[in-house]
PDB file of C-alpha atoms in Angstrom:
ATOM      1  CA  UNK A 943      38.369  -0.625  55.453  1.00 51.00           C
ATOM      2  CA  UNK A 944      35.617  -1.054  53.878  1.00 50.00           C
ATOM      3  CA  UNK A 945      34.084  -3.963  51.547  1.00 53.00           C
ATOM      4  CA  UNK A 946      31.542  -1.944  49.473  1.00 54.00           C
ATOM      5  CA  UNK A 947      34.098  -2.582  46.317  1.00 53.00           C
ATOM      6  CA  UNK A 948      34.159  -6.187  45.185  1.00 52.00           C
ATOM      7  CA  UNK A 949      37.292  -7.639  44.682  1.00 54.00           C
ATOM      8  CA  UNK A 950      38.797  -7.727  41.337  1.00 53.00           C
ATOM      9  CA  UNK A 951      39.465 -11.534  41.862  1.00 55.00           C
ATOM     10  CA  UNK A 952      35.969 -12.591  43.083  1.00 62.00           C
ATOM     11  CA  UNK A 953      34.078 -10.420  40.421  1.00 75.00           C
ATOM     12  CA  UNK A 954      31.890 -12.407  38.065  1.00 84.00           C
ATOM     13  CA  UNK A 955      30.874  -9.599  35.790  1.00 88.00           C
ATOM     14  CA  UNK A 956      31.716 -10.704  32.451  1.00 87.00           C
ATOM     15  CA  UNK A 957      34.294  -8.796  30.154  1.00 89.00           C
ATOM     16  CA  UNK A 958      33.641  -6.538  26.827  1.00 90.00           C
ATOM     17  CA  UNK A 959      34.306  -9.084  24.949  1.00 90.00           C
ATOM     18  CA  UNK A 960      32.116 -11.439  26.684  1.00 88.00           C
ATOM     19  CA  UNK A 961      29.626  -9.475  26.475  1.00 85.00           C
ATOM     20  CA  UNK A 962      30.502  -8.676  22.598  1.00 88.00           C
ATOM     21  CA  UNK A 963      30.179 -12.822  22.138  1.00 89.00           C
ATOM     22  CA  UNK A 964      27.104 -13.200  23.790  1.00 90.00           C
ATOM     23  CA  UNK A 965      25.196 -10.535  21.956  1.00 88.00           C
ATOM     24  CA  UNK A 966      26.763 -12.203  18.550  1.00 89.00           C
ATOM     25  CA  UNK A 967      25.259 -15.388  19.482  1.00 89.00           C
ATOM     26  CA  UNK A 968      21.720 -14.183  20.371  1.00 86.00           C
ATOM     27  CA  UNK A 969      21.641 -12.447  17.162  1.00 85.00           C
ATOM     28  CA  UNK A 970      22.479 -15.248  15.073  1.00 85.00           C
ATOM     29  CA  UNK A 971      19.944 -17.638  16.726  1.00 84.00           C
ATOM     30  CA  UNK A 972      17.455 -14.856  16.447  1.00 82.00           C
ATOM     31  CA  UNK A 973      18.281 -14.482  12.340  1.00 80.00           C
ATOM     32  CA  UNK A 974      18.036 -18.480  12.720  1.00 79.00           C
ATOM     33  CA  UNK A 975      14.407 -18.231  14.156  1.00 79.00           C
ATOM     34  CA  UNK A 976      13.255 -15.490  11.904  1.00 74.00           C
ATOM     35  CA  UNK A 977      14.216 -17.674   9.208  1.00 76.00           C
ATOM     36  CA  UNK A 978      12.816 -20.860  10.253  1.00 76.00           C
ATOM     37  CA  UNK A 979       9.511 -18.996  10.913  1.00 68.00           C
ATOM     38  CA  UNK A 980       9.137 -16.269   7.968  1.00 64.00           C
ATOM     39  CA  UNK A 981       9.546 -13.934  10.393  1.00 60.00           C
ATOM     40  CA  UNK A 982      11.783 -11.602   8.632  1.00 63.00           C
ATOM     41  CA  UNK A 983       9.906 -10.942   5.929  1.00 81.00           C
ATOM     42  CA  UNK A 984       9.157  -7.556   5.367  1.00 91.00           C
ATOM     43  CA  UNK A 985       5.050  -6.971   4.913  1.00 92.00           C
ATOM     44  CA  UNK A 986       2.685  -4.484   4.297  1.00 94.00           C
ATOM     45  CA  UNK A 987      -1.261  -3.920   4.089  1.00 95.00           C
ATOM     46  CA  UNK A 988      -3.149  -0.828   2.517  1.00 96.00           C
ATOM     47  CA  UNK A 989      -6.782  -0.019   2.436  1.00 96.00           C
ATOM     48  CA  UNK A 990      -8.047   1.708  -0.407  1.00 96.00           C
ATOM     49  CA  UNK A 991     -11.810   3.102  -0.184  1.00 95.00           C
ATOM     50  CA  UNK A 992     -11.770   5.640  -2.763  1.00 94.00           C
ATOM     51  CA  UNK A 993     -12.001   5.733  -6.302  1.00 92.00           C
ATOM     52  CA  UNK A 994     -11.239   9.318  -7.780  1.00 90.00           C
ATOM     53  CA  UNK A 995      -8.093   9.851  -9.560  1.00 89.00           C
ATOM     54  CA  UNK A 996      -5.855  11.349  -6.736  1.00 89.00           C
ATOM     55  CA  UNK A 997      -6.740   8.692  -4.657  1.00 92.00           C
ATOM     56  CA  UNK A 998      -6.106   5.976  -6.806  1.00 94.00           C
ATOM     57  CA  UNK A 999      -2.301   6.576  -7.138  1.00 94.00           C
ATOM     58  CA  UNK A1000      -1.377   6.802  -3.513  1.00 95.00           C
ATOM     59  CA  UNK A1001      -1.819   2.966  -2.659  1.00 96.00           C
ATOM     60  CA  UNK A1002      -0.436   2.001  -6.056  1.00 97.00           C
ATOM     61  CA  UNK A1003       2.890   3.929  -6.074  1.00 96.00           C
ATOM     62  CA  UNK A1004       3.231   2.752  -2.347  1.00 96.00           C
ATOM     63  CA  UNK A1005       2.512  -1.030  -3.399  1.00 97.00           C
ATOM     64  CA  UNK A1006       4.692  -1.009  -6.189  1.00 96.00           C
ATOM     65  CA  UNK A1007       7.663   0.788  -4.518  1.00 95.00           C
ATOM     66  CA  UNK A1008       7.177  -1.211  -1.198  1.00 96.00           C
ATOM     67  CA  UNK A1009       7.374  -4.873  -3.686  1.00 95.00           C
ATOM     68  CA  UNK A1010      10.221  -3.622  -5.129  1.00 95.00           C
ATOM     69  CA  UNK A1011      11.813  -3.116  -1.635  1.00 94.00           C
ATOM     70  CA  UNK A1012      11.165  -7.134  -1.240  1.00 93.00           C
ATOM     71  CA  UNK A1013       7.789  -6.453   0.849  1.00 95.00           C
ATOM     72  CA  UNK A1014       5.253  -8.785   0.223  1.00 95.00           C
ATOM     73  CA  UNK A1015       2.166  -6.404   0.003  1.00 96.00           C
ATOM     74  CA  UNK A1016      -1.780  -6.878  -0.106  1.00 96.00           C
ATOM     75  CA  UNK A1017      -3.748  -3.850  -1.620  1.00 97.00           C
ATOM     76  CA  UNK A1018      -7.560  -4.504  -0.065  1.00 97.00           C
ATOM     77  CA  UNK A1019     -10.147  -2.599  -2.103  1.00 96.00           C
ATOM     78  CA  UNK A1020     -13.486  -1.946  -0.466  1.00 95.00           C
ATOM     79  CA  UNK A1021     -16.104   0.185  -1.579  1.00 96.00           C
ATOM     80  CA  UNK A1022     -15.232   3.065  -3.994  1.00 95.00           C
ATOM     81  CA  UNK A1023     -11.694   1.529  -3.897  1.00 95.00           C
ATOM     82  CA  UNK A1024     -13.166  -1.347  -6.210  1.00 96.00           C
ATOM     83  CA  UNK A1025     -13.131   1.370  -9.500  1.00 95.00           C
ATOM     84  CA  UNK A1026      -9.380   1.357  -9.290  1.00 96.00           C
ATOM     85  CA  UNK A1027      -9.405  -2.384 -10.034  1.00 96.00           C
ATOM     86  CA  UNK A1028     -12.148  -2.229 -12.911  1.00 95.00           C
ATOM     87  CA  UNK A1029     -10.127  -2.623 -16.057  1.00 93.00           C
ATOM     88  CA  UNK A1030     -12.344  -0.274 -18.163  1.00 94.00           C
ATOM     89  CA  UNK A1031     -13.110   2.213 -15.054  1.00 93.00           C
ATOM     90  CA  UNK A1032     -10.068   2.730 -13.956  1.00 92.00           C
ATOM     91  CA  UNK A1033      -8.972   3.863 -17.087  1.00 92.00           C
ATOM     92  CA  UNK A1034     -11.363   6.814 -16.732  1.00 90.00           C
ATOM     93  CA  UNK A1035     -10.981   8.031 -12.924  1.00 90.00           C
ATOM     94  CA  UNK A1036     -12.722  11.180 -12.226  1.00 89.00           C
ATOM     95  CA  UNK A1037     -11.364  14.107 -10.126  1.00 83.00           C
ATOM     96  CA  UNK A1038     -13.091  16.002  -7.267  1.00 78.00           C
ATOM     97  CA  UNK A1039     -12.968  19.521  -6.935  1.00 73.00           C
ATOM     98  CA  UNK A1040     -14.908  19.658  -4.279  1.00 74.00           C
ATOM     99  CA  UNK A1041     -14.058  18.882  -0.560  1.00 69.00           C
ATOM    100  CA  UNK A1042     -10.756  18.968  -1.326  1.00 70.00           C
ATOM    101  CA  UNK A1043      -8.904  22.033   0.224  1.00 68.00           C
ATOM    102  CA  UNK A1044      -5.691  22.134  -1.767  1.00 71.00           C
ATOM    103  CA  UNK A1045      -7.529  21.904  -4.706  1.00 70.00           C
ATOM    104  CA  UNK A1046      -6.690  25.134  -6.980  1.00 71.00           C
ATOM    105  CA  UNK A1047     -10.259  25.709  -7.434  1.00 71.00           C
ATOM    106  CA  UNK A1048     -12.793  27.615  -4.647  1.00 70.00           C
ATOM    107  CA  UNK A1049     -15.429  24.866  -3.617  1.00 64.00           C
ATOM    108  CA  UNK A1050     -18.103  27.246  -4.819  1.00 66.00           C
ATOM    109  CA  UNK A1051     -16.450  27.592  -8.138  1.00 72.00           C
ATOM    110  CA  UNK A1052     -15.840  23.394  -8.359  1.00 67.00           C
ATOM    111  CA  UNK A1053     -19.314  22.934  -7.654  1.00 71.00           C
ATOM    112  CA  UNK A1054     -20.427  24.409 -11.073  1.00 72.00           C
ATOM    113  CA  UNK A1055     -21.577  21.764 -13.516  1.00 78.00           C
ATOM    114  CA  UNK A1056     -18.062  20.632 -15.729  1.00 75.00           C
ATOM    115  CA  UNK A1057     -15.879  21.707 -12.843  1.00 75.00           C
ATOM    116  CA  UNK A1058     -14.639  17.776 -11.919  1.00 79.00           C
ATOM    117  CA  UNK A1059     -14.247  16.857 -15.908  1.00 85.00           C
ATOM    118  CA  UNK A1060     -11.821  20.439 -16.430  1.00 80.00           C
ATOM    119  CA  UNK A1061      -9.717  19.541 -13.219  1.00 80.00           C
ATOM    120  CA  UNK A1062      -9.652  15.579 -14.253  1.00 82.00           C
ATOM    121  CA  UNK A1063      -8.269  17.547 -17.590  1.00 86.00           C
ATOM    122  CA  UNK A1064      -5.811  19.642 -15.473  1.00 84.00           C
ATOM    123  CA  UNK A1065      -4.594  16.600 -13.798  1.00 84.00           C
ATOM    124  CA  UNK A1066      -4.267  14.257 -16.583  1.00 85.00           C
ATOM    125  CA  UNK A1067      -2.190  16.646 -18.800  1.00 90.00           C
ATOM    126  CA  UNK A1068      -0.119  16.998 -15.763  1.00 88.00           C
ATOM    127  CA  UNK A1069       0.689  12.800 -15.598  1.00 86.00           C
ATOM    128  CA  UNK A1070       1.074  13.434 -18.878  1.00 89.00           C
ATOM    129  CA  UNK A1071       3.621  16.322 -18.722  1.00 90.00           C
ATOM    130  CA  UNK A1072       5.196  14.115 -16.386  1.00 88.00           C
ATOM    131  CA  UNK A1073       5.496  10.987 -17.927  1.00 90.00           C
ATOM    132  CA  UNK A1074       4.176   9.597 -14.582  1.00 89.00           C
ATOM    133  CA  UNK A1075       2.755   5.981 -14.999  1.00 91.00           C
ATOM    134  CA  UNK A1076      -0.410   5.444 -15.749  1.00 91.00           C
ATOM    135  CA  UNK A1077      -2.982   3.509 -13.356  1.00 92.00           C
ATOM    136  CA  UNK A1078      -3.140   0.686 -15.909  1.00 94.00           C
ATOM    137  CA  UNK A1079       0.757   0.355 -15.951  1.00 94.00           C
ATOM    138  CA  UNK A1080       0.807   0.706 -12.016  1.00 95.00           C
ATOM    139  CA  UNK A1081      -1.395  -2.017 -11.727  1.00 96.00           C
ATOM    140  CA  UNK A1082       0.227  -4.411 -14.126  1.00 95.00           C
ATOM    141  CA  UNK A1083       3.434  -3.045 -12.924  1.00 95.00           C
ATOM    142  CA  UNK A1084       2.488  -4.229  -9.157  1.00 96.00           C
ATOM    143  CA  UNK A1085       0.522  -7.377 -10.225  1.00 96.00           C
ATOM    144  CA  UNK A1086       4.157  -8.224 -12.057  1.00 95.00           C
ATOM    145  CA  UNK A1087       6.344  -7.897  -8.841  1.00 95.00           C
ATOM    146  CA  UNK A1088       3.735 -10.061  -6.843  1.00 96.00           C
ATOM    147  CA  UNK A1089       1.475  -7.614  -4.973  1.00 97.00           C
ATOM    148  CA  UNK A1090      -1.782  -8.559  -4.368  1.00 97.00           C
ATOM    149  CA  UNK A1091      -4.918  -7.163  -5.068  1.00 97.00           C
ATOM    150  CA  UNK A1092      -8.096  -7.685  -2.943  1.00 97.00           C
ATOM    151  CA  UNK A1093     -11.527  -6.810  -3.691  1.00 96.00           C
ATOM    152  CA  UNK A1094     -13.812  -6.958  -1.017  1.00 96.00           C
ATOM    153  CA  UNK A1095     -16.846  -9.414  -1.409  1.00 96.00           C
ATOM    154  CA  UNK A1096     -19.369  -7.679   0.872  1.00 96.00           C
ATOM    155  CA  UNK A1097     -18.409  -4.421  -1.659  1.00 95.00           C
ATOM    156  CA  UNK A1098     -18.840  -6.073  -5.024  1.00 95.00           C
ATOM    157  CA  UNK A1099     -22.168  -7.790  -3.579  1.00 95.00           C
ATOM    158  CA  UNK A1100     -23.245  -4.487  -2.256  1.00 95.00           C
ATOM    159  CA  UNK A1101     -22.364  -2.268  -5.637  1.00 94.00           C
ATOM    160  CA  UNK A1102     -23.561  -5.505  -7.911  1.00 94.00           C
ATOM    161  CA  UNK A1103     -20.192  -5.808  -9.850  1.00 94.00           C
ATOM    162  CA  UNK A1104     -19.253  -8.113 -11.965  1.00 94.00           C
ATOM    163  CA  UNK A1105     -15.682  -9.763 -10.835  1.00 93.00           C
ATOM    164  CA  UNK A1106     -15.004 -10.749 -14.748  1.00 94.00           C
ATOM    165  CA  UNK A1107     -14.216  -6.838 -15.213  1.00 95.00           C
ATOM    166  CA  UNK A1108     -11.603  -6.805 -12.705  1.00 96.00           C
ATOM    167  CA  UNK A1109      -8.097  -7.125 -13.989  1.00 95.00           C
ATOM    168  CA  UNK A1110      -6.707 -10.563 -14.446  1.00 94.00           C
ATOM    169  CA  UNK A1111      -4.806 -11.608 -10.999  1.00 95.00           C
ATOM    170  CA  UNK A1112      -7.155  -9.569  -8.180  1.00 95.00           C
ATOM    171  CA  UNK A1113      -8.206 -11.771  -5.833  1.00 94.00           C
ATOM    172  CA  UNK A1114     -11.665 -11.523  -4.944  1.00 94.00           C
ATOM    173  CA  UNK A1115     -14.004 -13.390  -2.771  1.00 90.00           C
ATOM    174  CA  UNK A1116     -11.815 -11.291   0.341  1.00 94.00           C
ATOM    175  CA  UNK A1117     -14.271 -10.695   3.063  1.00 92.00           C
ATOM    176  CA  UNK A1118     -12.848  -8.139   6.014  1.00 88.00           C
ATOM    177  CA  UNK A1119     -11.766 -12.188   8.565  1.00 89.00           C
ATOM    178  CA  UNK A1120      -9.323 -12.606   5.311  1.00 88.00           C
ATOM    179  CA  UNK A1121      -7.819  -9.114   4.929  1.00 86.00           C
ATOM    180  CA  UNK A1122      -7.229  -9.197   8.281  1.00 85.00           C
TER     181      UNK A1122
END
C-alpha cells in the first residue's frame, strides 16, 4: 500500500472554517493598523499646467467630485495652471482653437485673428446652456469641501505674480520637495 495520502488523523491542514477565522482576524488587525496610521484614507494629487478654459475644468470637477467621495485632494498649479487660481483671470479663461484636434474648427481656419474669442463664445454659451458650474463656483465649491490648492513658488516667481490675487485659501509658497 502505499503512503503518498496522509492520514486523515495525522493531517494538520486546517479546516474552512479555520481558515475563514484566520482571514477575519488579519483583516481586522489590518483595519486596526490602517487606522492607527491614516492609512486608509483615501488621497489624491493632480497637476494642472494649463490655463485655457477646457483645461481648467478637468482638475476642478475631478477635485471636487473626488472630496466629496471623502478623498483628501491637493490641486498643484504650476505654470499656466496658476490663471485658474487668479480670482480676476480665471473669470476670463480663453479657448484655443488651435492644436486642438477635436476642436470643430480646421487649425487653418482657428488661426485667423478672433478665432479663440468666437470659440471661447461657443463654449461659454454652451456652460451656459448647461447650467454647468462655473470656474469661480468650482473653486469655492472645492475650497468648501477641503481641497487644497497649490501654487507653485518657482511659477509665480518666474511669471512675477502677485499671490494677493489668488483666491482666499490657495496655498502658496509650494515648491515641487512639498507637492511631492
Amino acid at each position: 500500500m502505499s503512503t503518498d495520502t496522509p492520514d486523515a488523523s495525522t493531517d494538520d491542514t486546517p479546516s474552512r472554517a479555520e481558515l475563514a477565522a484566520r482571514v477575519e482576524e488579519l483583516e481586522e488587525e489590518l483595519a486596526d493598523v490602517a487606522a492607527e496610521t491614516g492609512e486608509d484614507e483615501k488621497k489624491m494629487s493632480i497637476i494642472a499646467t494649463k490655463g485655457t478654459l477646457d483645461m481648467a475644468y478637468p482638475p476642478l470637477i475631478l477635485a471636487s467630485t473626488a472630496a466629496a467621495f471623502g478623498y483628501e485632494v491637493t490641486v498643484f498649479h504650476t505654470f499656466w495652471g496658476l490663471e485658474i487660481l487668479h480670482e480676476e483671470r480665471s473669470k476670463d479663461l480663453k479657448l484655443s482653437s488651435v492644436g486642438n484636434p477635436n476642436m470643430p474648427v480646421p487649425n487653418v481656419i482657428g488661426a485667423i485673428p478672433g478665432m479663440d474669442r468666437m470659440t471661447t463664445k461657443m463654449m461659454e454659451k454652451k456652460i451656459d446652456d448647461n447650467e454647468t458650474a462655473s470656474i469661480e463656483e468650482l473653486i469655492e465649491t472645492s475650497l468648501d469641501m477641503g481641497v487644497e490648492f497649490q501654487a507653485c513658488q518657482m511659477t509665480i516667481d518666474l511669471m512675477d505674480y502677485d499671490e494677493e490675487n489668488f483666491y482666499d485659501g490657495v496655498t502658496t509658497g509650494v515648491g515641487a520637495a512639498t507637492a511631492i
